CSV table of C-alpha atoms in Angstrom, one decimal:
chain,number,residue,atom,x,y,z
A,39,UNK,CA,35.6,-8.0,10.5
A,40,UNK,CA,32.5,-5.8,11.5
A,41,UNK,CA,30.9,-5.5,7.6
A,42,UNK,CA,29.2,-1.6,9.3
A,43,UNK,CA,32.7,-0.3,8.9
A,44,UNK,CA,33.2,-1.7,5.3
A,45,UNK,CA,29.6,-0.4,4.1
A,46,UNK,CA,29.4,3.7,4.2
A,47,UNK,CA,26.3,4.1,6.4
A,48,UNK,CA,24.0,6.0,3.6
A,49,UNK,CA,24.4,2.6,1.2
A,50,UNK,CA,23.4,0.5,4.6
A,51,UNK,CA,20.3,2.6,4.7
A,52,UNK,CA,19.0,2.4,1.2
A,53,UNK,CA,20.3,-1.3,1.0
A,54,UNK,CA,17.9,-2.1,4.4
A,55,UNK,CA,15.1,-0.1,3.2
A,56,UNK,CA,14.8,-1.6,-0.3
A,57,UNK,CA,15.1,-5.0,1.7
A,58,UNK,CA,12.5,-3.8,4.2
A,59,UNK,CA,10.3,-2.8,1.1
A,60,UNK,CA,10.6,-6.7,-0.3
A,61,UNK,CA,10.1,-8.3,2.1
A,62,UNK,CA,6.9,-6.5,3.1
A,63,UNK,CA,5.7,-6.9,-0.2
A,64,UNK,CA,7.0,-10.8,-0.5
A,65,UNK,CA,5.1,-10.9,2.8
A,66,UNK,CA,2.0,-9.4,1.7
A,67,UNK,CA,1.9,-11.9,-0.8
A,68,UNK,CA,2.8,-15.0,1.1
A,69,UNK,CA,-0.5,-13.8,3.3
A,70,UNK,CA,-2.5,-14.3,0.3
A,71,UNK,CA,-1.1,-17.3,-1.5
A,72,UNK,CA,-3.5,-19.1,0.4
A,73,UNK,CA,-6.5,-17.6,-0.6
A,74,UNK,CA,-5.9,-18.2,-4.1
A,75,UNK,CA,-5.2,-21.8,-3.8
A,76,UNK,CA,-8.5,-22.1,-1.8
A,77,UNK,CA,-10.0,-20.8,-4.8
A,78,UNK,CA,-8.9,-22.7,-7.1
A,79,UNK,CA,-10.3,-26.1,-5.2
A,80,UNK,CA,-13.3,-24.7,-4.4
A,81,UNK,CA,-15.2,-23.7,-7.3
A,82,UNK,CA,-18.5,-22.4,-5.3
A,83,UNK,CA,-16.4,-19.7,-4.1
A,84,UNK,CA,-16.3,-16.0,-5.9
A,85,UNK,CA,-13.2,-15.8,-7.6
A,86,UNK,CA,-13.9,-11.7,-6.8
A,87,UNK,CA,-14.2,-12.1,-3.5
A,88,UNK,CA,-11.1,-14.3,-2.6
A,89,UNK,CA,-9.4,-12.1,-5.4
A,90,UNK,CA,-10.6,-8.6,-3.1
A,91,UNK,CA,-9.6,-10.5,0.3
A,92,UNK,CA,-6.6,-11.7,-1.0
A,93,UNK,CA,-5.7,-8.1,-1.7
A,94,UNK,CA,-6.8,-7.3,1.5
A,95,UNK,CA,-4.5,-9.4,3.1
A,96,UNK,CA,-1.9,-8.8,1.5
A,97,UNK,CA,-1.6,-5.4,2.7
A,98,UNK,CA,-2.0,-7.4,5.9
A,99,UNK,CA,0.9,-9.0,5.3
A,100,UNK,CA,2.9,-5.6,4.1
A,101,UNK,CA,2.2,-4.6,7.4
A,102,UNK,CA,3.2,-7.4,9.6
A,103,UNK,CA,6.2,-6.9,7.6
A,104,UNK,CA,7.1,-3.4,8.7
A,105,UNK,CA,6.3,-4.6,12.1
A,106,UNK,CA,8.8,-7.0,11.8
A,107,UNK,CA,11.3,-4.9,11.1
A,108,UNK,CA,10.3,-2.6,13.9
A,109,UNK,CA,10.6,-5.1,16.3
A,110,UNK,CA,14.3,-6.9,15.0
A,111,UNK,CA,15.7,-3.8,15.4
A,112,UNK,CA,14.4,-2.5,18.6
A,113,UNK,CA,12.7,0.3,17.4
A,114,UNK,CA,9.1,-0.5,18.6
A,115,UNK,CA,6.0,0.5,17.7
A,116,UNK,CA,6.6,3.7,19.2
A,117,UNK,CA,9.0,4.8,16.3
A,118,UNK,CA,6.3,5.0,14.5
A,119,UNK,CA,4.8,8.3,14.1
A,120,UNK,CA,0.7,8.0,15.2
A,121,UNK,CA,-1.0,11.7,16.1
A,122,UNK,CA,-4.4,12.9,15.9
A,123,UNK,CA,-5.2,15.0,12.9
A,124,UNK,CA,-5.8,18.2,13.5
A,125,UNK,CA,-8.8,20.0,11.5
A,126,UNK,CA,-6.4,21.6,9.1
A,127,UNK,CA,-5.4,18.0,8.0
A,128,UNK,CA,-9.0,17.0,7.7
A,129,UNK,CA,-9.5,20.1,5.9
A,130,UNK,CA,-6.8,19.0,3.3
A,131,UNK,CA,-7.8,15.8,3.0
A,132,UNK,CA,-11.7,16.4,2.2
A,133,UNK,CA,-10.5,18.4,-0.3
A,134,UNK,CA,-8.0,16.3,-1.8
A,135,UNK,CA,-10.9,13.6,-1.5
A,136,UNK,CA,-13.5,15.9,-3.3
A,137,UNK,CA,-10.7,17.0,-5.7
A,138,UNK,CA,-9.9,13.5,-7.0
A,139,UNK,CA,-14.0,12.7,-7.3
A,140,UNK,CA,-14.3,15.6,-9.5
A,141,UNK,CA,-11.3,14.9,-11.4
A,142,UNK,CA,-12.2,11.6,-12.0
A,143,UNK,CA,-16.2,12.8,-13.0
A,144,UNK,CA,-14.8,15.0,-15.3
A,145,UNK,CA,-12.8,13.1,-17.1
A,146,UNK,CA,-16.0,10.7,-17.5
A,147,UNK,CA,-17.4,13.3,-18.9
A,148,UNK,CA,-14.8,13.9,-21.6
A,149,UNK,CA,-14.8,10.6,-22.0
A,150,UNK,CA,-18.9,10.1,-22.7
A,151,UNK,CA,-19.2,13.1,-24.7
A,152,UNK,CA,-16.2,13.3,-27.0
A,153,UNK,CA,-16.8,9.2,-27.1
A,154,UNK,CA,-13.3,8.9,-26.5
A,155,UNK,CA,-11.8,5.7,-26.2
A,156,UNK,CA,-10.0,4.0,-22.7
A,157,UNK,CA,-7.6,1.1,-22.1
A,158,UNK,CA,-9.2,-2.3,-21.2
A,159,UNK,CA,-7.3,-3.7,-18.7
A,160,UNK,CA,-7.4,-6.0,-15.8
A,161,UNK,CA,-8.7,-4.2,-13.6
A,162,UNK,CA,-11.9,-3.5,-15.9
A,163,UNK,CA,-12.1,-6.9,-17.0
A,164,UNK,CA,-12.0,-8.0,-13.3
A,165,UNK,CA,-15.0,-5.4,-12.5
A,166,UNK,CA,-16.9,-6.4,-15.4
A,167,UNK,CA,-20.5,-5.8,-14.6
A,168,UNK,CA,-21.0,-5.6,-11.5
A,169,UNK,CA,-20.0,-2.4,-10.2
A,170,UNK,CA,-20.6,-3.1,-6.7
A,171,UNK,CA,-16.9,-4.4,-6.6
A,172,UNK,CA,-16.0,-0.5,-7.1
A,173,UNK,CA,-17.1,0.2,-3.7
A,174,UNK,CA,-15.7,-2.7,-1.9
A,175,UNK,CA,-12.3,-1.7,-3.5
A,176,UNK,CA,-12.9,1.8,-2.4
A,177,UNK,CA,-13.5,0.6,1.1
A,178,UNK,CA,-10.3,-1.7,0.8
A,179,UNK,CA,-8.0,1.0,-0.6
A,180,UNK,CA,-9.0,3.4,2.4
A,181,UNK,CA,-9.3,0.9,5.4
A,182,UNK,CA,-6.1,-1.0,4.4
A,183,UNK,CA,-3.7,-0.2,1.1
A,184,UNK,CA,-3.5,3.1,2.1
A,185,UNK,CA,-2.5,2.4,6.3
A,186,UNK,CA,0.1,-0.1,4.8
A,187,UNK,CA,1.6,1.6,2.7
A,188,UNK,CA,1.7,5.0,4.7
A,189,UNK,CA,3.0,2.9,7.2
A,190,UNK,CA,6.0,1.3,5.1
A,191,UNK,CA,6.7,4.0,3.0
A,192,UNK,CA,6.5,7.1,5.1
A,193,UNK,CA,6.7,5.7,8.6
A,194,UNK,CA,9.4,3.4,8.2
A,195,UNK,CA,11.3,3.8,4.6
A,196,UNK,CA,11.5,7.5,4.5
A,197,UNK,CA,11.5,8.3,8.2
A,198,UNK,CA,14.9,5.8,7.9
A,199,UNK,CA,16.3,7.3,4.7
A,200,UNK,CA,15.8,11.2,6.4
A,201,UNK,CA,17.9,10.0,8.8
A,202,UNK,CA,21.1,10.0,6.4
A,203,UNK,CA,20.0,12.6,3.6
A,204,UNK,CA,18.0,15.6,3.3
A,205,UNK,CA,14.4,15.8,3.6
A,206,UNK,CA,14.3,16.0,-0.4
A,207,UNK,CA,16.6,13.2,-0.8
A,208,UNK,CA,14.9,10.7,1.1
């Protein structure tokens, strides 16, 4: 009994994708499980920076994932959709970029004059005082959560689901 003809093909779809979504995720993390048990043996090490290059490898891992799945079902790396930006797209994203600083600086502002409070949380405890850690997540959130997840989400989960439903329904 062939289950393809049981299953309508829209439910395969979102089924396989949601599958393809954990286990590029479960990936992601088995890349990094061993960077946090190397920190917790070796007590010289910066728990930030195995904490950052764990992160950073777990997107690694999210990737080799979608790969994966690219390559068990014989769609290659050419399915996935890699062009050169044209200026317009640099155009939108320097201002999206510039946008988001200036959101973010003026809702500091708010926050320093008004003396408003803000929600501790881990990421702010993890930061602490040493703000360099801002700019090597920066530098990790550009140069490899934001590939990965482009590359899962749009390139492989939504470029999948488009190809049973609308545009607005994947």
């Amino acid at each position: 009994m062939n289950i393809a003809k049981i299953i309508p093909p829209r439910i395969q779809i979102v089924t396989t994708m949601a599958a393809v979504v954990f286990a590029s995720t479960l990936g992601g993390e088995l890349f990094a499980t061993p960077f946090v048990v190397l920190g917790s043996f070796y007590e010289g090490l910066s728990s930030q920076l195995l904490t950052v290059f764990s992160i950073t490898v777990s997107f690694v891992g999210m990737a080799v994932g979608g790969l994966l799945y690219l390559r068990f079902t014989s769609r290659g790396v050419a399915y996935i959709d890699l062009t050169k930006p044209s200026l317009i797209t640099a155009k939108y994203v320097a201002t999206g970029a510039t946008a988001a600083i200036l959101v973010g600086l003026i809702a500091n502002v708010f926050v320093s004059v008004f003396n408003l409070p803000f929600a501790d949380g881990p990421v702010v405890e993890f930061i602490g005082d040493d703000l360099r850690i801002i700019g090597v997540f920066a530098v990790v959130v550009l140069l490899f959560n934001a590939p990965a997840e482009e590359f899962i989400f749009r390139n492989i989960v939504q470029k999948r689901l488009t190809s049973q439903f609308s545009t607005t329904g994947a």
